[in-house]
mmCIF file of C-alpha atoms and ligand atoms in Angstrom:
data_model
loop_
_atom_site.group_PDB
_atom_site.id
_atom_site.type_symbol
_atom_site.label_atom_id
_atom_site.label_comp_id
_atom_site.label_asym_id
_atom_site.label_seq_id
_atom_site.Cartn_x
_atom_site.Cartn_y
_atom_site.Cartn_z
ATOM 1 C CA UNK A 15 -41.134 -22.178 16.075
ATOM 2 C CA UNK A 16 -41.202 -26.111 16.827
ATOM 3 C CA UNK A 17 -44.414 -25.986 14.887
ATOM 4 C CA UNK A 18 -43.878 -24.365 11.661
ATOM 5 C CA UNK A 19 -42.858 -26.880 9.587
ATOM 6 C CA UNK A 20 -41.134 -24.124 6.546
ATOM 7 C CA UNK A 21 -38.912 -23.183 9.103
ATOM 8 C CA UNK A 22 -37.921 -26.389 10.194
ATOM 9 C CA UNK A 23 -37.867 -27.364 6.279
ATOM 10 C CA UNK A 24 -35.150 -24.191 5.783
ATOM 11 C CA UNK A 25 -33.022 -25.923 8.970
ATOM 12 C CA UNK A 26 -32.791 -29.046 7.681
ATOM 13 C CA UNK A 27 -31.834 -28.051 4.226
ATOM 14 C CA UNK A 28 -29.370 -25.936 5.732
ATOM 15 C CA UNK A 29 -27.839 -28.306 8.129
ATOM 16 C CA UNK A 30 -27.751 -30.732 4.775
ATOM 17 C CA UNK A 31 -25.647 -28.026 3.253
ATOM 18 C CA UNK A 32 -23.558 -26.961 5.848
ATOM 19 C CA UNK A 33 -22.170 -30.257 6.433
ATOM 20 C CA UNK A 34 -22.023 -31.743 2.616
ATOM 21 C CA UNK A 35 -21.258 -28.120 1.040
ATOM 22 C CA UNK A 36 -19.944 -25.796 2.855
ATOM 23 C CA UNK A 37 -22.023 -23.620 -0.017
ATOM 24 C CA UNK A 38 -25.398 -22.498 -0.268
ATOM 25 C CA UNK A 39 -27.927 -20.726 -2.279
ATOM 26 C CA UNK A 40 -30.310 -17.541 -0.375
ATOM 27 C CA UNK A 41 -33.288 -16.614 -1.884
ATOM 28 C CA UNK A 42 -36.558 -14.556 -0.758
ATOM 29 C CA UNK A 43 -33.720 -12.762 1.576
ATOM 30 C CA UNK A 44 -35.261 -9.673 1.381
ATOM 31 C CA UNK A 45 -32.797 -7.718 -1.024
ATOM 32 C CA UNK A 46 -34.175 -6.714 -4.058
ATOM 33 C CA UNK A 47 -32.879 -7.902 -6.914
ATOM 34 C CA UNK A 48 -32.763 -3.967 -8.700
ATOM 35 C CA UNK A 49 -30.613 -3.183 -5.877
ATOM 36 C CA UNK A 50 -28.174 -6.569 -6.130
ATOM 37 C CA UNK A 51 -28.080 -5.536 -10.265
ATOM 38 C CA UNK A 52 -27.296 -1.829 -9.583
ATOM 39 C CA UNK A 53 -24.660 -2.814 -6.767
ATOM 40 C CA UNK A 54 -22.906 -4.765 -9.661
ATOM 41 C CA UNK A 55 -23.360 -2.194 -11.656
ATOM 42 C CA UNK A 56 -21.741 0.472 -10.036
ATOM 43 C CA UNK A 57 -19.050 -1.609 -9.557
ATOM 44 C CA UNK A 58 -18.480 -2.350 -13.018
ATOM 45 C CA UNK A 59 -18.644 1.646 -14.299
ATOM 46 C CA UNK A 60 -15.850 2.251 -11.550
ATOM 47 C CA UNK A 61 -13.574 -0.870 -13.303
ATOM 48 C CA UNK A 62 -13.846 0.596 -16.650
ATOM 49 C CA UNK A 63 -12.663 3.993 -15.339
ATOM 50 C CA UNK A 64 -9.006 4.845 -16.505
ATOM 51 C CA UNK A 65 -6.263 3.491 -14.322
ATOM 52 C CA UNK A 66 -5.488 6.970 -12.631
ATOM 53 C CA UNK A 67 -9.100 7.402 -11.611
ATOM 54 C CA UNK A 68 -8.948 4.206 -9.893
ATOM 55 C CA UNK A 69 -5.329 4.886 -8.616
ATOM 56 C CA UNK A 70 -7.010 7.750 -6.895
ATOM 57 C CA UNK A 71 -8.223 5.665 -3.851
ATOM 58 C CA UNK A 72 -5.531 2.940 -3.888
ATOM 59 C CA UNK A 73 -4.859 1.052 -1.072
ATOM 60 C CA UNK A 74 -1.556 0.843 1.084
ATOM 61 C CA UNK A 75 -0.188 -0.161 4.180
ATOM 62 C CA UNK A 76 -1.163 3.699 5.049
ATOM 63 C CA UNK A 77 -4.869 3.256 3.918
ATOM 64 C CA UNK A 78 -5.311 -0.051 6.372
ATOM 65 C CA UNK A 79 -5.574 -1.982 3.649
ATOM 66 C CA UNK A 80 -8.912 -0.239 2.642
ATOM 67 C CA UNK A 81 -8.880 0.806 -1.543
ATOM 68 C CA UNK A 82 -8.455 -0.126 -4.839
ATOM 69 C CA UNK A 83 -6.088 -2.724 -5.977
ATOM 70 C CA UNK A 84 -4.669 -3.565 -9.509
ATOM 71 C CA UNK A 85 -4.769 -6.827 -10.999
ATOM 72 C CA UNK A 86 -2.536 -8.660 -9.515
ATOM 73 C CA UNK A 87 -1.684 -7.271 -6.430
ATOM 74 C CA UNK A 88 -3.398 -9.714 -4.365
ATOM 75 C CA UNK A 89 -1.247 -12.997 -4.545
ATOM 76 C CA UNK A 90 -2.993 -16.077 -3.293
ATOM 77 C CA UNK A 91 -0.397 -18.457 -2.132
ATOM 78 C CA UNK A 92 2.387 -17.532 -4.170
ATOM 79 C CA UNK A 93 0.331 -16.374 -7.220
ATOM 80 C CA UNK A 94 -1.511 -13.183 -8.169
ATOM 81 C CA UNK A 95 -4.345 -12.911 -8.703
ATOM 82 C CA UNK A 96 -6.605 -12.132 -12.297
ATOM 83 C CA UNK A 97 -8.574 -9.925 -10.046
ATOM 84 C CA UNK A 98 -8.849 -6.132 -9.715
ATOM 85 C CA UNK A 99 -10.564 -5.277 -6.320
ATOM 86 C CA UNK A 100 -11.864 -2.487 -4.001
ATOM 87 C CA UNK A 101 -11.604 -3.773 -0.228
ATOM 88 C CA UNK A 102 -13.319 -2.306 2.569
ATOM 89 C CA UNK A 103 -13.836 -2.876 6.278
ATOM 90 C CA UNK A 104 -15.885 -1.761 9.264
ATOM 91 C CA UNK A 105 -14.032 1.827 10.300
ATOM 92 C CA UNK A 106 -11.837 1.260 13.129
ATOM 93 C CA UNK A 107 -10.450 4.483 15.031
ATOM 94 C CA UNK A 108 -7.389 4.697 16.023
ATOM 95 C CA UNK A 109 -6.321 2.665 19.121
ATOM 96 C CA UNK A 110 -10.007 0.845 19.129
ATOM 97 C CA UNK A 111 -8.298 -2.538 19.370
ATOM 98 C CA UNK A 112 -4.884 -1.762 20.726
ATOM 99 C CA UNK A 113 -1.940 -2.949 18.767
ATOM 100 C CA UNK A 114 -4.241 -5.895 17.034
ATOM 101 C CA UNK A 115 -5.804 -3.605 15.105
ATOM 102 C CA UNK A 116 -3.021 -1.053 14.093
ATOM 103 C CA UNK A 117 -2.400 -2.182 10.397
ATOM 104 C CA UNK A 118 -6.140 -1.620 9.188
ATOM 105 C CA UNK A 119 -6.969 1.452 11.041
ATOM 106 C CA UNK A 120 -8.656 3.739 9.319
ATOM 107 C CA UNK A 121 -12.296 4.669 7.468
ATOM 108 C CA UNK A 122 -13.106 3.318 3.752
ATOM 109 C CA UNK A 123 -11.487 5.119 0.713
ATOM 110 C CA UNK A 124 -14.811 5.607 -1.377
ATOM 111 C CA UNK A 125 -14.424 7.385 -5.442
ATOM 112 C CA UNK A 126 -16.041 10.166 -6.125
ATOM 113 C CA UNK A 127 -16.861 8.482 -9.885
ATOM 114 C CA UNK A 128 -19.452 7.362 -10.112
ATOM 115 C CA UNK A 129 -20.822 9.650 -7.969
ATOM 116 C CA UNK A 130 -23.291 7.874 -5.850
ATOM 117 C CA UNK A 131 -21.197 5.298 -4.961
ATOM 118 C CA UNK A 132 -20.493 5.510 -1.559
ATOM 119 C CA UNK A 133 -24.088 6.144 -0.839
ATOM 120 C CA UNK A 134 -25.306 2.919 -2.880
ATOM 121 C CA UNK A 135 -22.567 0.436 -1.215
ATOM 122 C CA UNK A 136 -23.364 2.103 2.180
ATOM 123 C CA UNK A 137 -27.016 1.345 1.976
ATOM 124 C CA UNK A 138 -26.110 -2.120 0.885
ATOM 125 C CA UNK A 139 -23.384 -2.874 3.788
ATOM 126 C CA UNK A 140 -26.456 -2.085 6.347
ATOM 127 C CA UNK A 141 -28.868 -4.307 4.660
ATOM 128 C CA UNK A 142 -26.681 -7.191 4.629
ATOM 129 C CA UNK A 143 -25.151 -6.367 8.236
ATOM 130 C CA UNK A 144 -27.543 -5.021 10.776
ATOM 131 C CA UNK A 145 -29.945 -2.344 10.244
ATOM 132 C CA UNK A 146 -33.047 -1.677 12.627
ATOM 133 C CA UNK A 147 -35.251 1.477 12.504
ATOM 134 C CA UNK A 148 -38.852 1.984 13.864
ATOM 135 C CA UNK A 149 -40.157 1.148 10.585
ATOM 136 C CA UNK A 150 -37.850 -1.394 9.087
ATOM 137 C CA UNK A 151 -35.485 -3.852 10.233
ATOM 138 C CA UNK A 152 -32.864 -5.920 7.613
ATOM 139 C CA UNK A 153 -30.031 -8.059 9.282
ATOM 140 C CA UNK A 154 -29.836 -10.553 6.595
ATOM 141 C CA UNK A 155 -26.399 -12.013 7.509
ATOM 142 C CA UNK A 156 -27.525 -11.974 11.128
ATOM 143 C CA UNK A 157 -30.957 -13.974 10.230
ATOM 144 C CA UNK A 158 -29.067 -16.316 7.859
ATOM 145 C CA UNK A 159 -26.928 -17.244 11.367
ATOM 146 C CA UNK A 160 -29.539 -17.792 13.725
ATOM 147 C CA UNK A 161 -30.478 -20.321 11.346
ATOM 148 C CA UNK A 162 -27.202 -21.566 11.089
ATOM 149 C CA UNK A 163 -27.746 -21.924 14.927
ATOM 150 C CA UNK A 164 -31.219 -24.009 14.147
ATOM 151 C CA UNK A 165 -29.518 -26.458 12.097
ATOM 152 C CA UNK A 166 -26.623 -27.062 14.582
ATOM 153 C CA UNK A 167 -29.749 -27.704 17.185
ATOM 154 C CA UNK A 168 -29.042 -24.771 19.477
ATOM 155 C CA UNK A 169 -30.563 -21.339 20.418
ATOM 156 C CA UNK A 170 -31.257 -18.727 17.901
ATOM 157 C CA UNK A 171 -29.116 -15.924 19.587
ATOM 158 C CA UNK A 172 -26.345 -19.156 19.969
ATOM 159 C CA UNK A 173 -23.795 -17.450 17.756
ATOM 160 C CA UNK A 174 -24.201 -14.005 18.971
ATOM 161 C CA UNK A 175 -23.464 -12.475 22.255
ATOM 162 C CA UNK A 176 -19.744 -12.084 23.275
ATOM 163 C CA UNK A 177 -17.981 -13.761 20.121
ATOM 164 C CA UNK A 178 -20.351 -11.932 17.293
ATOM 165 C CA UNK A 179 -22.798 -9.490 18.654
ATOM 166 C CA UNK A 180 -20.761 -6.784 17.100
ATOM 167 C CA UNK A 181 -19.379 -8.402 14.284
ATOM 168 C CA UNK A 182 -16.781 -7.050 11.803
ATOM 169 C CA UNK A 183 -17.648 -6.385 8.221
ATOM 170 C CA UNK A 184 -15.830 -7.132 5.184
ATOM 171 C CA UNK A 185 -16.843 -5.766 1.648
ATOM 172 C CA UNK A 186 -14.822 -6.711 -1.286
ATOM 173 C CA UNK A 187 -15.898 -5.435 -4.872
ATOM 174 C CA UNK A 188 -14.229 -7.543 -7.283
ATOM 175 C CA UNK A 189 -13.589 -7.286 -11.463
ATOM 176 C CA UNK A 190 -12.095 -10.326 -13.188
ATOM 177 C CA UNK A 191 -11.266 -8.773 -16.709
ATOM 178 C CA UNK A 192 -11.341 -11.119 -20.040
ATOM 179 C CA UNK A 193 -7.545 -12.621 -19.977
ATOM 180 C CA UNK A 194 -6.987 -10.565 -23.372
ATOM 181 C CA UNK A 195 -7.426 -7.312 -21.372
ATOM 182 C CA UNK A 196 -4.127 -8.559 -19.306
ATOM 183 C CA UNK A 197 -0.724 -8.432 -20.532
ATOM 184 C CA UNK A 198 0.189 -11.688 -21.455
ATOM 185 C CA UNK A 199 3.466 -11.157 -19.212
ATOM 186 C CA UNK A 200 1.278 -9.968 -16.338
ATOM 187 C CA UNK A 201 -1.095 -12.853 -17.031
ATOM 188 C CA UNK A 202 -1.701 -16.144 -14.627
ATOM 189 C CA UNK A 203 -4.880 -18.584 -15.165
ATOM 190 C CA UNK A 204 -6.839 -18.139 -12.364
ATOM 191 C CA UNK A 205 -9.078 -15.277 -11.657
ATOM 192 C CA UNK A 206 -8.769 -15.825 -7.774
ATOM 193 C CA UNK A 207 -7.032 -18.527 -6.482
ATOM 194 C CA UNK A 208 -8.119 -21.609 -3.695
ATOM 195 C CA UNK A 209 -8.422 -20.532 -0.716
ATOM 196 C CA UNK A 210 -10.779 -20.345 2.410
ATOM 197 C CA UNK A 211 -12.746 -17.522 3.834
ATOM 198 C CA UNK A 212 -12.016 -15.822 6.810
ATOM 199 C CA UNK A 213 -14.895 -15.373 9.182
ATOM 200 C CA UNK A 214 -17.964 -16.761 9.967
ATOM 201 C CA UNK A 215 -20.184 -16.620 6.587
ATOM 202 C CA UNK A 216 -19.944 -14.923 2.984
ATOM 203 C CA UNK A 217 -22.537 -13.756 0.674
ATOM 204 C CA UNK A 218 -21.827 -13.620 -3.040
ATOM 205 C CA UNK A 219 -23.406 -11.380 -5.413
ATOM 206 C CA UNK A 220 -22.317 -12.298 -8.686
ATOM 207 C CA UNK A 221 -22.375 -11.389 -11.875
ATOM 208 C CA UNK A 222 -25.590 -13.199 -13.777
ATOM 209 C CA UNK A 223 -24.500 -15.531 -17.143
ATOM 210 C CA UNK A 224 -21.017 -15.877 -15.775
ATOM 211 C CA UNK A 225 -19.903 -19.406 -14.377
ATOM 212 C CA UNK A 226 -16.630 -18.716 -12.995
ATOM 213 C CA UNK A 227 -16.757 -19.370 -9.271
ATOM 214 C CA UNK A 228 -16.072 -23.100 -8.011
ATOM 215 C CA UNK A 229 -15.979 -25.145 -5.258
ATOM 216 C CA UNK A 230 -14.469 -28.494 -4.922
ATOM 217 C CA UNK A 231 -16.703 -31.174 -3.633
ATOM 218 C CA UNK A 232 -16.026 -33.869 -1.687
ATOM 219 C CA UNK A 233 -14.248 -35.678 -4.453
ATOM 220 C CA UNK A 234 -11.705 -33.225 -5.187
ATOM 221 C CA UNK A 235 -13.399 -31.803 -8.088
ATOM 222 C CA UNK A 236 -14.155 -28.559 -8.861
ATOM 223 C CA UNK A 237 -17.801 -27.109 -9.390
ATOM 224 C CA UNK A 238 -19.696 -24.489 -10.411
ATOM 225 C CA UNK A 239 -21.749 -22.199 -8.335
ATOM 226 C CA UNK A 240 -23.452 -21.383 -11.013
ATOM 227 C CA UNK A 241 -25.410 -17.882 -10.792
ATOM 228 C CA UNK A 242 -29.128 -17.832 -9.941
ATOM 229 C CA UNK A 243 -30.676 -14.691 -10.320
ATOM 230 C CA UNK A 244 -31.646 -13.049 -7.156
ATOM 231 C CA UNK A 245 -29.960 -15.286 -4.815
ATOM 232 C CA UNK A 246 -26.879 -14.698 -3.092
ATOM 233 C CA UNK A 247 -24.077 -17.758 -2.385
ATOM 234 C CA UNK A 248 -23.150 -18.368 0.975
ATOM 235 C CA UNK A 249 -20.005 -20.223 2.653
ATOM 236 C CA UNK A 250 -19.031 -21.201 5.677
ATOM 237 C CA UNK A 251 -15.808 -19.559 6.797
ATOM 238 C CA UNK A 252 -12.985 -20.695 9.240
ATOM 239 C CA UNK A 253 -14.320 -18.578 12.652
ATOM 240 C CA UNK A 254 -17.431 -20.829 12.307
ATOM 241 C CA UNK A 255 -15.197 -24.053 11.772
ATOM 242 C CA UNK A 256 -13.334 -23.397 15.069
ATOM 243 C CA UNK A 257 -16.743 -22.426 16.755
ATOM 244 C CA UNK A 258 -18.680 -25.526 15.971
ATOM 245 C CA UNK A 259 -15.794 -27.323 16.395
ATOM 246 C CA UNK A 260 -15.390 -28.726 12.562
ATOM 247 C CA UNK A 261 -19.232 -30.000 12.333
ATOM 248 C CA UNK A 262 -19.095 -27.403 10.125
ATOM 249 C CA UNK A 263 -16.083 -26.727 7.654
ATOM 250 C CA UNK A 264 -15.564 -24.131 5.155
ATOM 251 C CA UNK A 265 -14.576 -25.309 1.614
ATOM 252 C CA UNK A 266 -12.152 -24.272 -0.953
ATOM 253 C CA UNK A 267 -13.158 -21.950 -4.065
ATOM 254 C CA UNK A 268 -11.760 -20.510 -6.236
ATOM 255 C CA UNK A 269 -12.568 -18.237 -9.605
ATOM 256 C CA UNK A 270 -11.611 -18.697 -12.929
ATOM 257 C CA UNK A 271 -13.262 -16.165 -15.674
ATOM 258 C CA UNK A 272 -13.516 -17.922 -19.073
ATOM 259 C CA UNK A 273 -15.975 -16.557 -20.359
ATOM 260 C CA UNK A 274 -15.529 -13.578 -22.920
ATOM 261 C CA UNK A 275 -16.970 -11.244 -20.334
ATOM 262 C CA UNK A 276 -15.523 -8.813 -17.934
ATOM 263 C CA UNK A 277 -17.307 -10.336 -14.504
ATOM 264 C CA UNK A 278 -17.640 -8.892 -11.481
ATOM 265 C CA UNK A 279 -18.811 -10.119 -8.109
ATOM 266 C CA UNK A 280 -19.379 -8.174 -4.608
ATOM 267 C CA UNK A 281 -18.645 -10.254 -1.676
ATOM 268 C CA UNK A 282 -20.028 -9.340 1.971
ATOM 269 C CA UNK A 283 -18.414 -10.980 4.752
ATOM 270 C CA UNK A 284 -19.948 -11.272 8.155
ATOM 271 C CA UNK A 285 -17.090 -11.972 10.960
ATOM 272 C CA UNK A 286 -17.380 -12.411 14.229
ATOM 273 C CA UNK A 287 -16.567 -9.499 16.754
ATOM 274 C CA UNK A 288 -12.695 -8.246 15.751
ATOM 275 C CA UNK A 289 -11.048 -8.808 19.336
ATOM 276 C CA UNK A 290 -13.472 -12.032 19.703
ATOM 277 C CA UNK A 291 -10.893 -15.272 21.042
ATOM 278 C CA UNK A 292 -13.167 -18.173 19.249
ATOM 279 C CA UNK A 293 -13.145 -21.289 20.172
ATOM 280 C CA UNK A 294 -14.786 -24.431 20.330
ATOM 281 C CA UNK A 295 -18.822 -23.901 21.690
ATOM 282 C CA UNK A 296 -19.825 -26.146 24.492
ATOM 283 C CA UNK A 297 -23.086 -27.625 22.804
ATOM 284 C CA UNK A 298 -20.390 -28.621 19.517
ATOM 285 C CA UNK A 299 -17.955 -29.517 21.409
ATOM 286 C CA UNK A 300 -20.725 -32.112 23.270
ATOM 287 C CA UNK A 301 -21.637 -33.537 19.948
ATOM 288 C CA UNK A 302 -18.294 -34.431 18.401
ATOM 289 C CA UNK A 303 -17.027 -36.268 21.633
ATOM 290 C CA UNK A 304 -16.660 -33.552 24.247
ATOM 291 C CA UNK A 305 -13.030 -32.668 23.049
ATOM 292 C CA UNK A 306 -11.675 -29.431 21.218
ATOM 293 C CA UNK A 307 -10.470 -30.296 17.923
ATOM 294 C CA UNK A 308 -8.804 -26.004 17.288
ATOM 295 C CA UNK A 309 -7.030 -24.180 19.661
ATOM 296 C CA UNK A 310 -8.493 -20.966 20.312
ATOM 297 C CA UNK A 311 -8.393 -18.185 17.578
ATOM 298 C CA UNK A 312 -8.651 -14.289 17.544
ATOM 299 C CA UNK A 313 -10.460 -13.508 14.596
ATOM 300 C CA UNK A 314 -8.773 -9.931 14.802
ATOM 301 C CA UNK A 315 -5.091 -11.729 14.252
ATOM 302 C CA UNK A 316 -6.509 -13.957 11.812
ATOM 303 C CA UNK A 317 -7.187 -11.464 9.476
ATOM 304 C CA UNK A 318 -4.465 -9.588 10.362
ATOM 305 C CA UNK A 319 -2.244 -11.909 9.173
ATOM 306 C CA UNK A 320 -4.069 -12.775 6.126
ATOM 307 C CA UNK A 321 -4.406 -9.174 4.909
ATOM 308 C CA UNK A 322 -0.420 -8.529 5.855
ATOM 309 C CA UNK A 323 0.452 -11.007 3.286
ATOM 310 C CA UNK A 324 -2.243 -11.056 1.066
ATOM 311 C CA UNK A 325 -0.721 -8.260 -1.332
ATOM 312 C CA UNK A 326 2.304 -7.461 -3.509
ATOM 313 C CA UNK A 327 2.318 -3.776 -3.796
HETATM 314 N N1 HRG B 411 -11.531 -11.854 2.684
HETATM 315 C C1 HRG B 411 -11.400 -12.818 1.783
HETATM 316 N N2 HRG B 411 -11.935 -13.972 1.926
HETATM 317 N N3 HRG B 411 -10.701 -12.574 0.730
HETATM 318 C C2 HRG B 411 -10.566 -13.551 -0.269
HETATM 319 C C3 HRG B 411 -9.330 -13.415 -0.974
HETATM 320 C C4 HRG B 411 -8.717 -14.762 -1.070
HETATM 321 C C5 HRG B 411 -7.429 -14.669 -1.681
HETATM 322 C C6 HRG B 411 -6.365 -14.220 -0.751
HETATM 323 N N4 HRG B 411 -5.227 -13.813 -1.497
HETATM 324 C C7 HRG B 411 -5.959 -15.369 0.179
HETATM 325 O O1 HRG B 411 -4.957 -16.020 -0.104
HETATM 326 O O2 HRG B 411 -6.635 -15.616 1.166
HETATM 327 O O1 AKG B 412 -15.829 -13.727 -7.040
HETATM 328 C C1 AKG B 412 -16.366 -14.636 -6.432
HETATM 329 O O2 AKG B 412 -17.356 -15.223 -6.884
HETATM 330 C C2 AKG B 412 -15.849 -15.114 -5.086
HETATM 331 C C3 AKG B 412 -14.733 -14.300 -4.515
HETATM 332 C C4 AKG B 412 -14.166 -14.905 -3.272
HETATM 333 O O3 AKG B 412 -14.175 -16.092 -3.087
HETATM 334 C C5 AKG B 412 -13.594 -14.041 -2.216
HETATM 335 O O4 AKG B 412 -13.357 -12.843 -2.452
HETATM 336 O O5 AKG B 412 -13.343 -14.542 -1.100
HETATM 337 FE FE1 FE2 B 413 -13.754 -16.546 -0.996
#
């Protein structure tokens, strides 16, 4: 690979945006744009759906957290959210992680309107995640991190192995309706508000025409990610700040829908492994001045916690 000079292009650009951004554009992944559209889609036909339909697979402390949430219901430091939301998670069986895991046990609450649904956003999850037949292989998250591990200078496989090499899956399908479709008591300004992501990286498929998810710069001021066709938007998220000990650092976003649209946006997160302790790497640690700058995380309790007080239900 030291010789092929696009590759080493890619790694450089995505060092650059690692450590200036925190955000990123993918394109030529591999996903076709048809299926990016119709994964939107599908979303947006279940959102319009009347309020019982959708109450049909809502989630609850019973659920694991999995299901459809109202707008609302997810509060983001003190304030909910403009947001309506189906959340789902790599199935975990009962007693898989011991008491870590006990709150979001359980397999993904999929509607039966519209009717392919669950087949469509399965077939998604394993292109994004990790899917390998004799034929065919797509692993985009996994490919996007071994060139995460490039740009940091280190192995391809370097953030794999014990910590990720059977990382946990987030999906989260997300509607932000116009604020006119809210009741004005019901109503805050901001679609979703600033926060963080959780894991290692997330890739946004968002709605096309829509500006309404930013991320402040450097500066303190916010930006649009505006949407490019095709492409998916990628962030950093805090299990790869611990890991690389800060050279890379997640930043905060946030959504705000304006526009007179209904938007929605499907967000894949790639985690590390759920019972993974992450900390500092060796080879990061090395290049900020051989000391740890985060204790040691488990992603498992990280989220945990998160989801636990993520929602007013
Ligand atoms: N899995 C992720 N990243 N979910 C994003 C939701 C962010 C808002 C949430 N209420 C919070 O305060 O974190
Ligand atoms: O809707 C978006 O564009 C981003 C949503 C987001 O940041 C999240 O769910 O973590
Ligand atoms: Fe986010």
């Amino acid at each position: 690979m030291a010789g092929d000079e696009g590759l080493l292009d890619v790694v450089r650009m995505l060092d650059d945006a690692c450590r200036e951004a925190g955000f990123f554009y993918v394109k030529g992944h591999g996903i076709s744009e048809s299926l990016m559209t119709e994964v939107r889609d599908i979303t947006r036909k279940f959102f319009h759906l009347p309020r019982e339909e959708k109450l049909k697979i809502k989630m609850t402390p019973q659920s694991g957290y999995r299901g459809y949430q109202r707008v609302g219901e997810n509060v983001t430091k003190g304030k909910p959210d403009m947001h309506e939301a189906i959340d789902c998670y790599t199935p975990i069986e009962p007693g898989r992680y011991g008491d870590l895991a006990k709150p979001m046990e359980g397999s993904n609450l999929w509607p039966d309107y519209p009717s392919n649904f669950d087949a469509l956003l399965e077939n998604y999850i394993s292109l994004l995640r990790v899917f390998v037949t004799p034929f065919f292989n797509s692993d985009l998250s996994r490919k996007i991190m071994r060139g995460i591990a490039l740009a940091l200078g280190a192995p391809l496989d370097a953030f794999e192995g014990g910590v990720a090499g059977d990382a946990f899956w987030v999906l989260r399908l997300i509607g932000y309706p116009i604020s006119d479709d809210i009741p004005q008591e019901e109503r805050t300004d901001i679609g979703c508000g600033a926060h963080t992501d959780y894991g290692l990286l997330t890739l946004v498929n968002q709605d096309d025409d829509i500006c309404a998810l930013e991320v402040r710069n450097q500066s303190g001021e916010w930006i649009y990610a505006k949407p490019v066709p095709g492409t998916f938007v990628c962030n950093i998220g805090d299990m790869l700040k611990v890991w690389s000990n800060g050279i890379y650092q997640p930043t905060l976003h946030r959504v705000v829908n304006n526009s007179p649209r209904y938007r929605v946006s499907v967000a894949f997160f790639y985690e590390s492994n759920f019972d993974a302790a992450v900390e500092p790497v060796e080879f990061c640690r090395e290049k900020t001045g051989g000391v740890a700058k985060y204790e040691k995380v488990v992603y498992g309790e990280h989220l945990v916690q998160k989801v636990l007080t993520n929602f007013v239900m």
